JSON list of C-alpha atoms in Angstrom, two decimals:
[
{"chain": "A", "resi": 1, "resn": "MET", "atom": "CA", "xyz": [17.02, 22.96, 17.77]},
{"chain": "A", "resi": 2, "resn": "GLY", "atom": "CA", "xyz": [20.25, 23.40, 15.80]},
{"chain": "A", "resi": 3, "resn": "ILE", "atom": "CA", "xyz": [22.82, 26.18, 15.87]},
{"chain": "A", "resi": 4, "resn": "VAL", "atom": "CA", "xyz": [21.80, 29.54, 14.40]},
{"chain": "A", "resi": 5, "resn": "LEU", "atom": "CA", "xyz": [24.30, 32.26, 13.52]},
{"chain": "A", "resi": 6, "resn": "HIS", "atom": "CA", "xyz": [23.01, 35.81, 13.29]},
{"chain": "A", "resi": 7, "resn": "GLU", "atom": "CA", "xyz": [25.29, 37.71, 10.89]},
{"chain": "A", "resi": 8, "resn": "LEU", "atom": "CA", "xyz": [25.48, 41.13, 9.28]},
{"chain": "A", "resi": 9, "resn": "VAL", "atom": "CA", "xyz": [24.46, 41.83, 5.69]},
{"chain": "A", "resi": 10, "resn": "GLY", "atom": "CA", "xyz": [23.52, 44.72, 3.44]},
{"chain": "A", "resi": 11, "resn": "THR", "atom": "CA", "xyz": [20.79, 44.69, 0.83]},
{"chain": "A", "resi": 12, "resn": "ASP", "atom": "CA", "xyz": [22.16, 41.43, -0.63]},
{"chain": "A", "resi": 13, "resn": "LYS", "atom": "CA", "xyz": [21.57, 38.82, 2.05]},
{"chain": "A", "resi": 14, "resn": "SER", "atom": "CA", "xyz": [23.84, 36.34, 0.29]},
{"chain": "A", "resi": 15, "resn": "ARG", "atom": "CA", "xyz": [26.92, 38.50, 0.95]},
{"chain": "A", "resi": 16, "resn": "PRO", "atom": "CA", "xyz": [27.68, 38.64, 4.69]},
{"chain": "A", "resi": 17, "resn": "PHE", "atom": "CA", "xyz": [30.63, 40.94, 5.25]},
{"chain": "A", "resi": 18, "resn": "SER", "atom": "CA", "xyz": [31.36, 41.40, 8.95]},
{"chain": "A", "resi": 19, "resn": "PRO", "atom": "CA", "xyz": [34.91, 40.29, 9.82]},
{"chain": "A", "resi": 20, "resn": "HIS", "atom": "CA", "xyz": [33.74, 39.11, 13.21]},
{"chain": "A", "resi": 21, "resn": "CYS", "atom": "CA", "xyz": [30.91, 37.06, 11.76]},
{"chain": "A", "resi": 22, "resn": "TRP", "atom": "CA", "xyz": [33.35, 35.45, 9.33]},
{"chain": "A", "resi": 23, "resn": "LYS", "atom": "CA", "xyz": [35.49, 34.37, 12.29]},
{"chain": "A", "resi": 24, "resn": "THR", "atom": "CA", "xyz": [32.45, 32.55, 13.64]},
{"chain": "A", "resi": 25, "resn": "VAL", "atom": "CA", "xyz": [31.53, 31.03, 10.27]},
{"chain": "A", "resi": 26, "resn": "MET", "atom": "CA", "xyz": [35.03, 29.57, 10.03]},
{"chain": "A", "resi": 27, "resn": "SER", "atom": "CA", "xyz": [34.97, 28.43, 13.67]},
{"chain": "A", "resi": 28, "resn": "LEU", "atom": "CA", "xyz": [31.71, 26.55, 13.21]},
{"chain": "A", "resi": 29, "resn": "ALA", "atom": "CA", "xyz": [32.95, 25.00, 9.97]},
{"chain": "A", "resi": 30, "resn": "HIS", "atom": "CA", "xyz": [36.25, 24.05, 11.65]},
{"chain": "A", "resi": 31, "resn": "LYS", "atom": "CA", "xyz": [34.28, 22.23, 14.32]},
{"chain": "A", "resi": 32, "resn": "GLY", "atom": "CA", "xyz": [32.20, 20.52, 11.66]},
{"chain": "A", "resi": 33, "resn": "LEU", "atom": "CA", "xyz": [28.99, 21.80, 13.23]},
{"chain": "A", "resi": 34, "resn": "PRO", "atom": "CA", "xyz": [25.97, 22.33, 10.99]},
{"chain": "A", "resi": 35, "resn": "PHE", "atom": "CA", "xyz": [24.38, 25.73, 11.42]},
{"chain": "A", "resi": 36, "resn": "ASP", "atom": "CA", "xyz": [21.75, 28.00, 9.93]},
{"chain": "A", "resi": 37, "resn": "ARG", "atom": "CA", "xyz": [22.58, 31.59, 8.99]},
{"chain": "A", "resi": 38, "resn": "ASN", "atom": "CA", "xyz": [20.20, 34.43, 9.79]},
{"chain": "A", "resi": 39, "resn": "ALA", "atom": "CA", "xyz": [20.97, 37.64, 7.89]},
{"chain": "A", "resi": 40, "resn": "VAL", "atom": "CA", "xyz": [20.37, 40.90, 9.75]},
{"chain": "A", "resi": 41, "resn": "SER", "atom": "CA", "xyz": [21.00, 44.58, 9.06]},
{"chain": "A", "resi": 42, "resn": "PHE", "atom": "CA", "xyz": [22.66, 47.07, 11.39]},
{"chain": "A", "resi": 43, "resn": "ILE", "atom": "CA", "xyz": [19.38, 48.53, 12.61]},
{"chain": "A", "resi": 44, "resn": "ASP", "atom": "CA", "xyz": [17.85, 45.09, 13.19]},
{"chain": "A", "resi": 45, "resn": "ILE", "atom": "CA", "xyz": [20.58, 43.88, 15.54]},
{"chain": "A", "resi": 46, "resn": "PRO", "atom": "CA", "xyz": [19.07, 45.40, 18.73]},
{"chain": "A", "resi": 47, "resn": "LYS", "atom": "CA", "xyz": [15.86, 43.48, 18.01]},
{"chain": "A", "resi": 48, "resn": "LEU", "atom": "CA", "xyz": [17.59, 40.09, 17.91]},
{"chain": "A", "resi": 49, "resn": "GLU", "atom": "CA", "xyz": [16.96, 37.55, 20.65]},
{"chain": "A", "resi": 50, "resn": "ASN", "atom": "CA", "xyz": [15.05, 40.04, 22.81]},
{"chain": "A", "resi": 51, "resn": "GLY", "atom": "CA", "xyz": [17.87, 42.56, 22.69]},
{"chain": "A", "resi": 52, "resn": "TYR", "atom": "CA", "xyz": [20.55, 40.09, 23.80]},
{"chain": "A", "resi": 53, "resn": "SER", "atom": "CA", "xyz": [23.42, 41.99, 22.13]},
{"chain": "A", "resi": 54, "resn": "THR", "atom": "CA", "xyz": [24.06, 45.26, 20.35]},
{"chain": "A", "resi": 55, "resn": "LYS", "atom": "CA", "xyz": [26.52, 43.58, 17.98]},
{"chain": "A", "resi": 56, "resn": "VAL", "atom": "CA", "xyz": [26.84, 40.44, 15.90]},
{"chain": "A", "resi": 57, "resn": "PRO", "atom": "CA", "xyz": [27.83, 37.68, 15.65]},
{"chain": "A", "resi": 58, "resn": "VAL", "atom": "CA", "xyz": [25.35, 36.10, 17.99]},
{"chain": "A", "resi": 59, "resn": "VAL", "atom": "CA", "xyz": [25.00, 32.33, 18.11]},
{"chain": "A", "resi": 60, "resn": "ARG", "atom": "CA", "xyz": [22.03, 30.44, 19.48]},
{"chain": "A", "resi": 61, "resn": "ASP", "atom": "CA", "xyz": [22.79, 26.84, 20.35]},
{"chain": "A", "resi": 62, "resn": "GLY", "atom": "CA", "xyz": [19.55, 25.37, 21.65]},
{"chain": "A", "resi": 63, "resn": "GLU", "atom": "CA", "xyz": [18.67, 27.58, 24.60]},
{"chain": "A", "resi": 64, "resn": "LYS", "atom": "CA", "xyz": [22.18, 29.00, 24.89]},
{"chain": "A", "resi": 65, "resn": "LEU", "atom": "CA", "xyz": [23.03, 32.43, 23.47]},
{"chain": "A", "resi": 66, "resn": "VAL", "atom": "CA", "xyz": [26.60, 33.62, 22.96]},
{"chain": "A", "resi": 67, "resn": "ALA", "atom": "CA", "xyz": [27.82, 36.93, 21.47]},
{"chain": "A", "resi": 68, "resn": "ASP", "atom": "CA", "xyz": [31.32, 38.08, 20.42]},
{"chain": "A", "resi": 69, "resn": "SER", "atom": "CA", "xyz": [33.39, 36.01, 18.00]},
{"chain": "A", "resi": 70, "resn": "PHE", "atom": "CA", "xyz": [36.10, 35.18, 20.55]},
{"chain": "A", "resi": 71, "resn": "ASP", "atom": "CA", "xyz": [33.60, 34.17, 23.22]},
{"chain": "A", "resi": 72, "resn": "ILE", "atom": "CA", "xyz": [31.78, 32.06, 20.65]},
{"chain": "A", "resi": 73, "resn": "ALA", "atom": "CA", "xyz": [35.03, 30.29, 19.75]},
{"chain": "A", "resi": 74, "resn": "LEU", "atom": "CA", "xyz": [35.69, 29.59, 23.44]},
{"chain": "A", "resi": 75, "resn": "TYR", "atom": "CA", "xyz": [32.14, 28.29, 23.85]},
{"chain": "A", "resi": 76, "resn": "LEU", "atom": "CA", "xyz": [32.46, 25.97, 20.86]},
{"chain": "A", "resi": 77, "resn": "GLU", "atom": "CA", "xyz": [35.81, 24.71, 22.13]},
{"chain": "A", "resi": 78, "resn": "ASP", "atom": "CA", "xyz": [34.48, 23.94, 25.60]},
{"chain": "A", "resi": 79, "resn": "HIS", "atom": "CA", "xyz": [31.10, 22.53, 24.61]},
{"chain": "A", "resi": 80, "resn": "TYR", "atom": "CA", "xyz": [32.27, 20.46, 21.64]},
{"chain": "A", "resi": 81, "resn": "PRO", "atom": "CA", "xyz": [35.62, 19.11, 22.87]},
{"chain": "A", "resi": 82, "resn": "ASP", "atom": "CA", "xyz": [35.28, 15.99, 20.70]},
{"chain": "A", "resi": 83, "resn": "ARG", "atom": "CA", "xyz": [35.41, 18.13, 17.55]},
{"chain": "A", "resi": 84, "resn": "PRO", "atom": "CA", "xyz": [38.64, 19.52, 16.00]},
{"chain": "A", "resi": 85, "resn": "SER", "atom": "CA", "xyz": [40.24, 22.02, 18.36]},
{"chain": "A", "resi": 86, "resn": "LEU", "atom": "CA", "xyz": [40.24, 25.74, 17.62]},
{"chain": "A", "resi": 87, "resn": "PHE", "atom": "CA", "xyz": [43.08, 26.43, 20.07]},
{"chain": "A", "resi": 88, "resn": "LYS", "atom": "CA", "xyz": [44.93, 23.19, 20.92]},
{"chain": "A", "resi": 89, "resn": "GLY", "atom": "CA", "xyz": [45.24, 24.06, 24.58]},
{"chain": "A", "resi": 90, "resn": "GLU", "atom": "CA", "xyz": [45.53, 27.00, 26.93]},
{"chain": "A", "resi": 91, "resn": "GLY", "atom": "CA", "xyz": [48.63, 28.29, 25.18]},
{"chain": "A", "resi": 92, "resn": "GLY", "atom": "CA", "xyz": [46.66, 28.47, 21.94]},
{"chain": "A", "resi": 93, "resn": "ARG", "atom": "CA", "xyz": [43.92, 30.47, 23.63]},
{"chain": "A", "resi": 94, "resn": "ALA", "atom": "CA", "xyz": [46.45, 32.93, 25.00]},
{"chain": "A", "resi": 95, "resn": "MET", "atom": "CA", "xyz": [48.20, 33.19, 21.62]},
{"chain": "A", "resi": 96, "resn": "ALA", "atom": "CA", "xyz": [44.89, 33.89, 19.91]},
{"chain": "A", "resi": 97, "resn": "ARG", "atom": "CA", "xyz": [44.40, 36.86, 22.24]},
{"chain": "A", "resi": 98, "resn": "PHE", "atom": "CA", "xyz": [47.63, 38.33, 20.89]},
{"chain": "A", "resi": 99, "resn": "VAL", "atom": "CA", "xyz": [46.51, 37.73, 17.31]},
{"chain": "A", "resi": 100, "resn": "GLU", "atom": "CA", "xyz": [43.20, 39.42, 18.10]},
{"chain": "A", "resi": 101, "resn": "GLY", "atom": "CA", "xyz": [45.04, 42.45, 19.46]},
{"chain": "A", "resi": 102, "resn": "TYR", "atom": "CA", "xyz": [47.31, 42.64, 16.40]},
{"chain": "A", "resi": 103, "resn": "SER", "atom": "CA", "xyz": [44.31, 42.40, 14.08]},
{"chain": "A", "resi": 104, "resn": "GLN", "atom": "CA", "xyz": [42.22, 44.99, 15.90]},
{"chain": "A", "resi": 105, "resn": "MET", "atom": "CA", "xyz": [44.98, 47.54, 16.52]},
{"chain": "A", "resi": 106, "resn": "ILE", "atom": "CA", "xyz": [47.23, 47.14, 13.46]},
{"chain": "A", "resi": 107, "resn": "LEU", "atom": "CA", "xyz": [45.12, 45.78, 10.59]},
{"chain": "A", "resi": 108, "resn": "HIS", "atom": "CA", "xyz": [41.60, 47.06, 11.23]},
{"chain": "A", "resi": 109, "resn": "PRO", "atom": "CA", "xyz": [42.45, 50.79, 11.24]},
{"chain": "A", "resi": 110, "resn": "PHE", "atom": "CA", "xyz": [43.58, 50.57, 7.61]},
{"chain": "A", "resi": 111, "resn": "LEU", "atom": "CA", "xyz": [40.90, 48.10, 6.54]},
{"chain": "A", "resi": 112, "resn": "ASN", "atom": "CA", "xyz": [38.28, 50.46, 7.95]},
{"chain": "A", "resi": 113, "resn": "LEU", "atom": "CA", "xyz": [39.45, 53.03, 5.40]},
{"chain": "A", "resi": 114, "resn": "VAL", "atom": "CA", "xyz": [39.18, 50.45, 2.62]},
{"chain": "A", "resi": 115, "resn": "VAL", "atom": "CA", "xyz": [35.67, 49.27, 3.44]},
{"chain": "A", "resi": 116, "resn": "LEU", "atom": "CA", "xyz": [34.06, 52.40, 4.87]},
{"chain": "A", "resi": 117, "resn": "MET", "atom": "CA", "xyz": [32.35, 53.63, 1.71]},
{"chain": "A", "resi": 118, "resn": "PRO", "atom": "CA", "xyz": [31.74, 50.12, 0.30]},
{"chain": "A", "resi": 119, "resn": "VAL", "atom": "CA", "xyz": [29.84, 49.20, 3.48]},
{"chain": "A", "resi": 120, "resn": "HIS", "atom": "CA", "xyz": [27.79, 52.37, 3.20]},
{"chain": "A", "resi": 121, "resn": "ASP", "atom": "CA", "xyz": [27.02, 51.64, -0.43]},
{"chain": "A", "resi": 122, "resn": "VAL", "atom": "CA", "xyz": [25.68, 48.09, 0.15]},
{"chain": "A", "resi": 123, "resn": "LEU", "atom": "CA", "xyz": [23.13, 49.26, 2.73]},
{"chain": "A", "resi": 124, "resn": "ASP", "atom": "CA", "xyz": [19.54, 50.35, 2.23]},
{"chain": "A", "resi": 125, "resn": "THR", "atom": "CA", "xyz": [18.54, 53.94, 2.97]},
{"chain": "A", "resi": 126, "resn": "PRO", "atom": "CA", "xyz": [17.65, 53.58, 6.69]},
{"chain": "A", "resi": 127, "resn": "ASN", "atom": "CA", "xyz": [20.83, 51.62, 7.39]},
{"chain": "A", "resi": 128, "resn": "GLN", "atom": "CA", "xyz": [22.92, 54.10, 5.40]},
{"chain": "A", "resi": 129, "resn": "ALA", "atom": "CA", "xyz": [21.60, 56.89, 7.59]},
{"chain": "A", "resi": 130, "resn": "TYR", "atom": "CA", "xyz": [22.44, 54.93, 10.75]},
{"chain": "A", "resi": 131, "resn": "PHE", "atom": "CA", "xyz": [25.87, 53.95, 9.48]},
{"chain": "A", "resi": 132, "resn": "ARG", "atom": "CA", "xyz": [26.82, 57.45, 8.39]},
{"chain": "A", "resi": 133, "resn": "GLU", "atom": "CA", "xyz": [25.68, 59.08, 11.62]},
{"chain": "A", "resi": 134, "resn": "SER", "atom": "CA", "xyz": [27.32, 56.53, 13.91]},
{"chain": "A", "resi": 135, "resn": "ARG", "atom": "CA", "xyz": [30.63, 56.35, 12.03]},
{"chain": "A", "resi": 136, "resn": "GLU", "atom": "CA", "xyz": [30.97, 60.08, 11.49]},
{"chain": "A", "resi": 137, "resn": "GLN", "atom": "CA", "xyz": [30.47, 60.49, 15.22]},
{"chain": "A", "resi": 138, "resn": "ILE", "atom": "CA", "xyz": [33.31, 58.01, 15.83]},
{"chain": "A", "resi": 139, "resn": "PHE", "atom": "CA", "xyz": [35.71, 59.51, 13.28]},
{"chain": "A", "resi": 140, "resn": "GLY", "atom": "CA", "xyz": [34.71, 63.14, 13.72]},
{"chain": "A", "resi": 141, "resn": "ARG", "atom": "CA", "xyz": [34.73, 63.61, 9.93]},
{"chain": "A", "resi": 142, "resn": "LYS", "atom": "CA", "xyz": [32.61, 62.82, 6.91]},
{"chain": "A", "resi": 143, "resn": "LEU", "atom": "CA", "xyz": [32.91, 59.23, 5.70]},
{"chain": "A", "resi": 144, "resn": "GLU", "atom": "CA", "xyz": [34.27, 60.40, 2.36]},
{"chain": "A", "resi": 145, "resn": "ASP", "atom": "CA", "xyz": [37.04, 62.39, 4.06]},
{"chain": "A", "resi": 146, "resn": "VAL", "atom": "CA", "xyz": [38.06, 59.42, 6.21]},
{"chain": "A", "resi": 147, "resn": "ALA", "atom": "CA", "xyz": [38.12, 57.05, 3.24]},
{"chain": "A", "resi": 148, "resn": "ALA", "atom": "CA", "xyz": [40.27, 59.50, 1.26]},
{"chain": "A", "resi": 149, "resn": "ASP", "atom": "CA", "xyz": [43.25, 58.57, 3.48]},
{"chain": "A", "resi": 150, "resn": "ARG", "atom": "CA", "xyz": [43.23, 54.99, 2.16]},
{"chain": "A", "resi": 151, "resn": "ASP", "atom": "CA", "xyz": [45.85, 55.06, -0.58]},
{"chain": "A", "resi": 152, "resn": "SER", "atom": "CA", "xyz": [48.33, 57.17, 1.39]},
{"chain": "A", "resi": 153, "resn": "LYS", "atom": "CA", "xyz": [48.32, 54.58, 4.18]},
{"chain": "A", "resi": 154, "resn": "ARG", "atom": "CA", "xyz": [48.57, 51.42, 2.06]},
{"chain": "A", "resi": 155, "resn": "ASP", "atom": "CA", "xyz": [52.37, 51.19, 2.24]},
{"chain": "A", "resi": 156, "resn": "ALA", "atom": "CA", "xyz": [52.27, 51.26, 6.03]},
{"chain": "A", "resi": 157, "resn": "PHE", "atom": "CA", "xyz": [49.64, 48.52, 5.96]},
{"chain": "A", "resi": 158, "resn": "THR", "atom": "CA", "xyz": [51.78, 46.40, 3.66]},
{"chain": "A", "resi": 159, "resn": "LYS", "atom": "CA", "xyz": [54.72, 46.75, 6.06]},
{"chain": "A", "resi": 160, "resn": "SER", "atom": "CA", "xyz": [52.50, 45.82, 9.00]},
{"chain": "A", "resi": 161, "resn": "LEU", "atom": "CA", "xyz": [52.02, 42.36, 7.47]},
{"chain": "A", "resi": 162, "resn": "ALA", "atom": "CA", "xyz": [55.73, 41.58, 7.95]},
{"chain": "A", "resi": 163, "resn": "PRO", "atom": "CA", "xyz": [55.18, 39.43, 11.10]},
{"chain": "A", "resi": 164, "resn": "ILE", "atom": "CA", "xyz": [52.77, 37.19, 9.18]},
{"chain": "A", "resi": 165, "resn": "ARG", "atom": "CA", "xyz": [55.19, 36.90, 6.25]},
{"chain": "A", "resi": 166, "resn": "LYS", "atom": "CA", "xyz": [58.00, 35.95, 8.61]},
{"chain": "A", "resi": 167, "resn": "MET", "atom": "CA", "xyz": [55.84, 33.27, 10.23]},
{"chain": "A", "resi": 168, "resn": "LEU", "atom": "CA", "xyz": [54.81, 31.86, 6.84]},
{"chain": "A", "resi": 169, "resn": "LEU", "atom": "CA", "xyz": [58.45, 31.06, 6.09]},
{"chain": "A", "resi": 170, "resn": "SER", "atom": "CA", "xyz": [58.13, 28.27, 8.64]},
{"chain": "A", "resi": 171, "resn": "GLN", "atom": "CA", "xyz": [54.54, 27.07, 8.40]},
{"chain": "A", "resi": 172, "resn": "PRO", "atom": "CA", "xyz": [51.49, 27.25, 6.14]},
{"chain": "A", "resi": 173, "resn": "PHE", "atom": "CA", "xyz": [49.08, 28.59, 8.77]},
{"chain": "A", "resi": 174, "resn": "ILE", "atom": "CA", "xyz": [49.20, 30.74, 11.89]},
{"chain": "A", "resi": 175, "resn": "GLY", "atom": "CA", "xyz": [48.18, 27.59, 13.74]},
{"chain": "A", "resi": 176, "resn": "GLY", "atom": "CA", "xyz": [51.07, 25.61, 12.25]},
{"chain": "A", "resi": 177, "resn": "GLU", "atom": "CA", "xyz": [50.46, 22.83, 9.75]},
{"chain": "A", "resi": 178, "resn": "THR", "atom": "CA", "xyz": [46.72, 23.29, 10.13]},
{"chain": "A", "resi": 179, "resn": "PRO", "atom": "CA", "xyz": [44.61, 26.39, 10.87]},
{"chain": "A", "resi": 180, "resn": "LEU", "atom": "CA", "xyz": [43.39, 27.44, 14.30]},
{"chain": "A", "resi": 181, "resn": "PHE", "atom": "CA", "xyz": [41.22, 30.30, 15.51]},
{"chain": "A", "resi": 182, "resn": "GLY", "atom": "CA", "xyz": [44.16, 32.69, 15.16]},
{"chain": "A", "resi": 183, "resn": "ASP", "atom": "CA", "xyz": [43.99, 32.12, 11.40]},
{"chain": "A", "resi": 184, "resn": "TYR", "atom": "CA", "xyz": [40.30, 32.90, 11.35]},
{"chain": "A", "resi": 185, "resn": "ILE", "atom": "CA", "xyz": [40.85, 36.17, 13.21]},
{"chain": "A", "resi": 186, "resn": "ILE", "atom": "CA", "xyz": [43.14, 37.51, 10.49]},
{"chain": "A", "resi": 187, "resn": "PHE", "atom": "CA", "xyz": [41.20, 35.82, 7.72]},
{"chain": "A", "resi": 188, "resn": "GLY", "atom": "CA", "xyz": [37.97, 37.52, 8.81]},
{"chain": "A", "resi": 189, "resn": "ALA", "atom": "CA", "xyz": [39.62, 40.93, 8.48]},
{"chain": "A", "resi": 190, "resn": "PHE", "atom": "CA", "xyz": [40.74, 40.26, 4.91]},
{"chain": "A", "resi": 191, "resn": "GLN", "atom": "CA", "xyz": [37.46, 38.58, 3.93]},
{"chain": "A", "resi": 192, "resn": "TRP", "atom": "CA", "xyz": [35.72, 41.77, 5.08]},
{"chain": "A", "resi": 193, "resn": "ALA", "atom": "CA", "xyz": [37.53, 43.66, 2.33]},
{"chain": "A", "resi": 194, "resn": "ARG", "atom": "CA", "xyz": [37.26, 40.87, -0.26]},
{"chain": "A", "resi": 195, "resn": "VAL", "atom": "CA", "xyz": [33.47, 40.70, -0.05]},
{"chain": "A", "resi": 196, "resn": "LEU", "atom": "CA", "xyz": [32.99, 44.47, -0.20]},
{"chain": "A", "resi": 197, "resn": "THR", "atom": "CA", "xyz": [35.55, 45.89, -2.63]},
{"chain": "A", "resi": 198, "resn": "PRO", "atom": "CA", "xyz": [37.97, 44.91, -5.41]},
{"chain": "A", "resi": 199, "resn": "TYR", "atom": "CA", "xyz": [40.63, 47.11, -3.76]},
{"chain": "A", "resi": 200, "resn": "LYS", "atom": "CA", "xyz": [43.95, 45.27, -3.94]},
{"chain": "A", "resi": 201, "resn": "LEU", "atom": "CA", "xyz": [45.24, 44.56, -0.45]},
{"chain": "A", "resi": 202, "resn": "PHE", "atom": "CA", "xyz": [48.31, 42.51, -1.38]},
{"chain": "A", "resi": 203, "resn": "ASP", "atom": "CA", "xyz": [51.23, 43.06, -3.71]},
{"chain": "A", "resi": 204, "resn": "GLU", "atom": "CA", "xyz": [52.11, 40.42, -6.30]},
{"chain": "A", "resi": 205, "resn": "GLY", "atom": "CA", "xyz": [53.87, 37.45, -4.76]},
{"chain": "A", "resi": 206, "resn": "ASP", "atom": "CA", "xyz": [52.96, 38.34, -1.18]},
{"chain": "A", "resi": 207, "resn": "PRO", "atom": "CA", "xyz": [52.99, 35.14, 0.92]},
{"chain": "A", "resi": 208, "resn": "VAL", "atom": "CA", "xyz": [50.09, 36.56, 2.93]},
{"chain": "A", "resi": 209, "resn": "ALA", "atom": "CA", "xyz": [47.98, 36.48, -0.24]},
{"chain": "A", "resi": 210, "resn": "ASP", "atom": "CA", "xyz": [48.87, 32.80, -0.71]},
{"chain": "A", "resi": 211, "resn": "TRP", "atom": "CA", "xyz": [47.88, 32.08, 2.90]},
{"chain": "A", "resi": 212, "resn": "PHE", "atom": "CA", "xyz": [44.59, 33.91, 2.35]},
{"chain": "A", "resi": 213, "resn": "GLU", "atom": "CA", "xyz": [43.88, 31.76, -0.70]},
{"chain": "A", "resi": 214, "resn": "ARG", "atom": "CA", "xyz": [44.52, 28.62, 1.35]},
{"chain": "A", "resi": 215, "resn": "CYS", "atom": "CA", "xyz": [42.05, 29.85, 3.94]},
{"chain": "A", "resi": 216, "resn": "LEU", "atom": "CA", "xyz": [39.42, 30.52, 1.28]},
{"chain": "A", "resi": 217, "resn": "ASP", "atom": "CA", "xyz": [39.62, 26.86, 0.32]},
{"chain": "A", "resi": 218, "resn": "LEU", "atom": "CA", "xyz": [39.18, 25.55, 3.87]},
{"chain": "A", "resi": 219, "resn": "HIS", "atom": "CA", "xyz": [36.08, 23.65, 4.95]},
{"chain": "A", "resi": 220, "resn": "GLY", "atom": "CA", "xyz": [34.76, 22.98, 1.50]},
{"chain": "A", "resi": 221, "resn": "GLY", "atom": "CA", "xyz": [35.46, 26.53, 0.37]},
{"chain": "A", "resi": 222, "resn": "ILE", "atom": "CA", "xyz": [32.69, 27.95, 2.55]},
{"chain": "A", "resi": 223, "resn": "ALA", "atom": "CA", "xyz": [34.23, 31.44, 2.40]},
{"chain": "A", "resi": 224, "resn": "ARG", "atom": "CA", "xyz": [35.09, 31.32, -1.31]},
{"chain": "A", "resi": 225, "resn": "LYS", "atom": "CA", "xyz": [31.45, 30.58, -2.14]},
{"chain": "A", "resi": 226, "resn": "VAL", "atom": "CA", "xyz": [30.78, 34.26, -1.51]},
{"chain": "A", "resi": 227, "resn": "LEU", "atom": "CA", "xyz": [32.38, 35.72, -4.59]},
{"chain": "A", "resi": 228, "resn": "ALA", "atom": "CA", "xyz": [34.84, 38.58, -4.34]},
{"chain": "A", "resi": 229, "resn": "ALA", "atom": "CA", "xyz": [33.47, 42.04, -5.08]},
{"chain": "A", "resi": 230, "resn": "ALA", "atom": "CA", "xyz": [33.72, 42.92, -8.76]}
]
């Protein structure tokens, strides 16, 4: 039995959008491992693999199940050491933890505002009801009111990309001359927005936009094959 990736979709199963699932797509492609993709909705996740996880991605590799994009990357690194490395050593694993923290705490709060209504709009009626109820409970406000803060916070988001811009003065990828899992962490966040909305994340000439384009072309353009939202 080959590798199966369970990943999140809306009504269009050809347009997976979860940032965490995209990290795993890129990790599997980086390792050169063939895999099948199983599209699931929010409300179907608890039914997967006998309730193994409440969130995706989930990977089944034979009899082995692994959830969480970072844990999946660690599993792939340890179980397929003959394939291209996602971390290039213990220092790379530790560095990726920092990148994960930066992405989750600095980038995702703004990107949530960008994608909140687009996610809602690509779901069917039962999933829309689940999404609205669960997210409004988290935010304590209506989805529309949360999303309304988007444009006023874009400048702060643009400034928060300064560490990546500084790094790109010295190297083409977060991993150096070639990408590592740290690249896929940040890439997944931006792909989340790209798949769901035409909202412009980057200013003209932003080196981060150039890096993102390079990532879209990686591994046979597996991420670019899902067209950007019109």
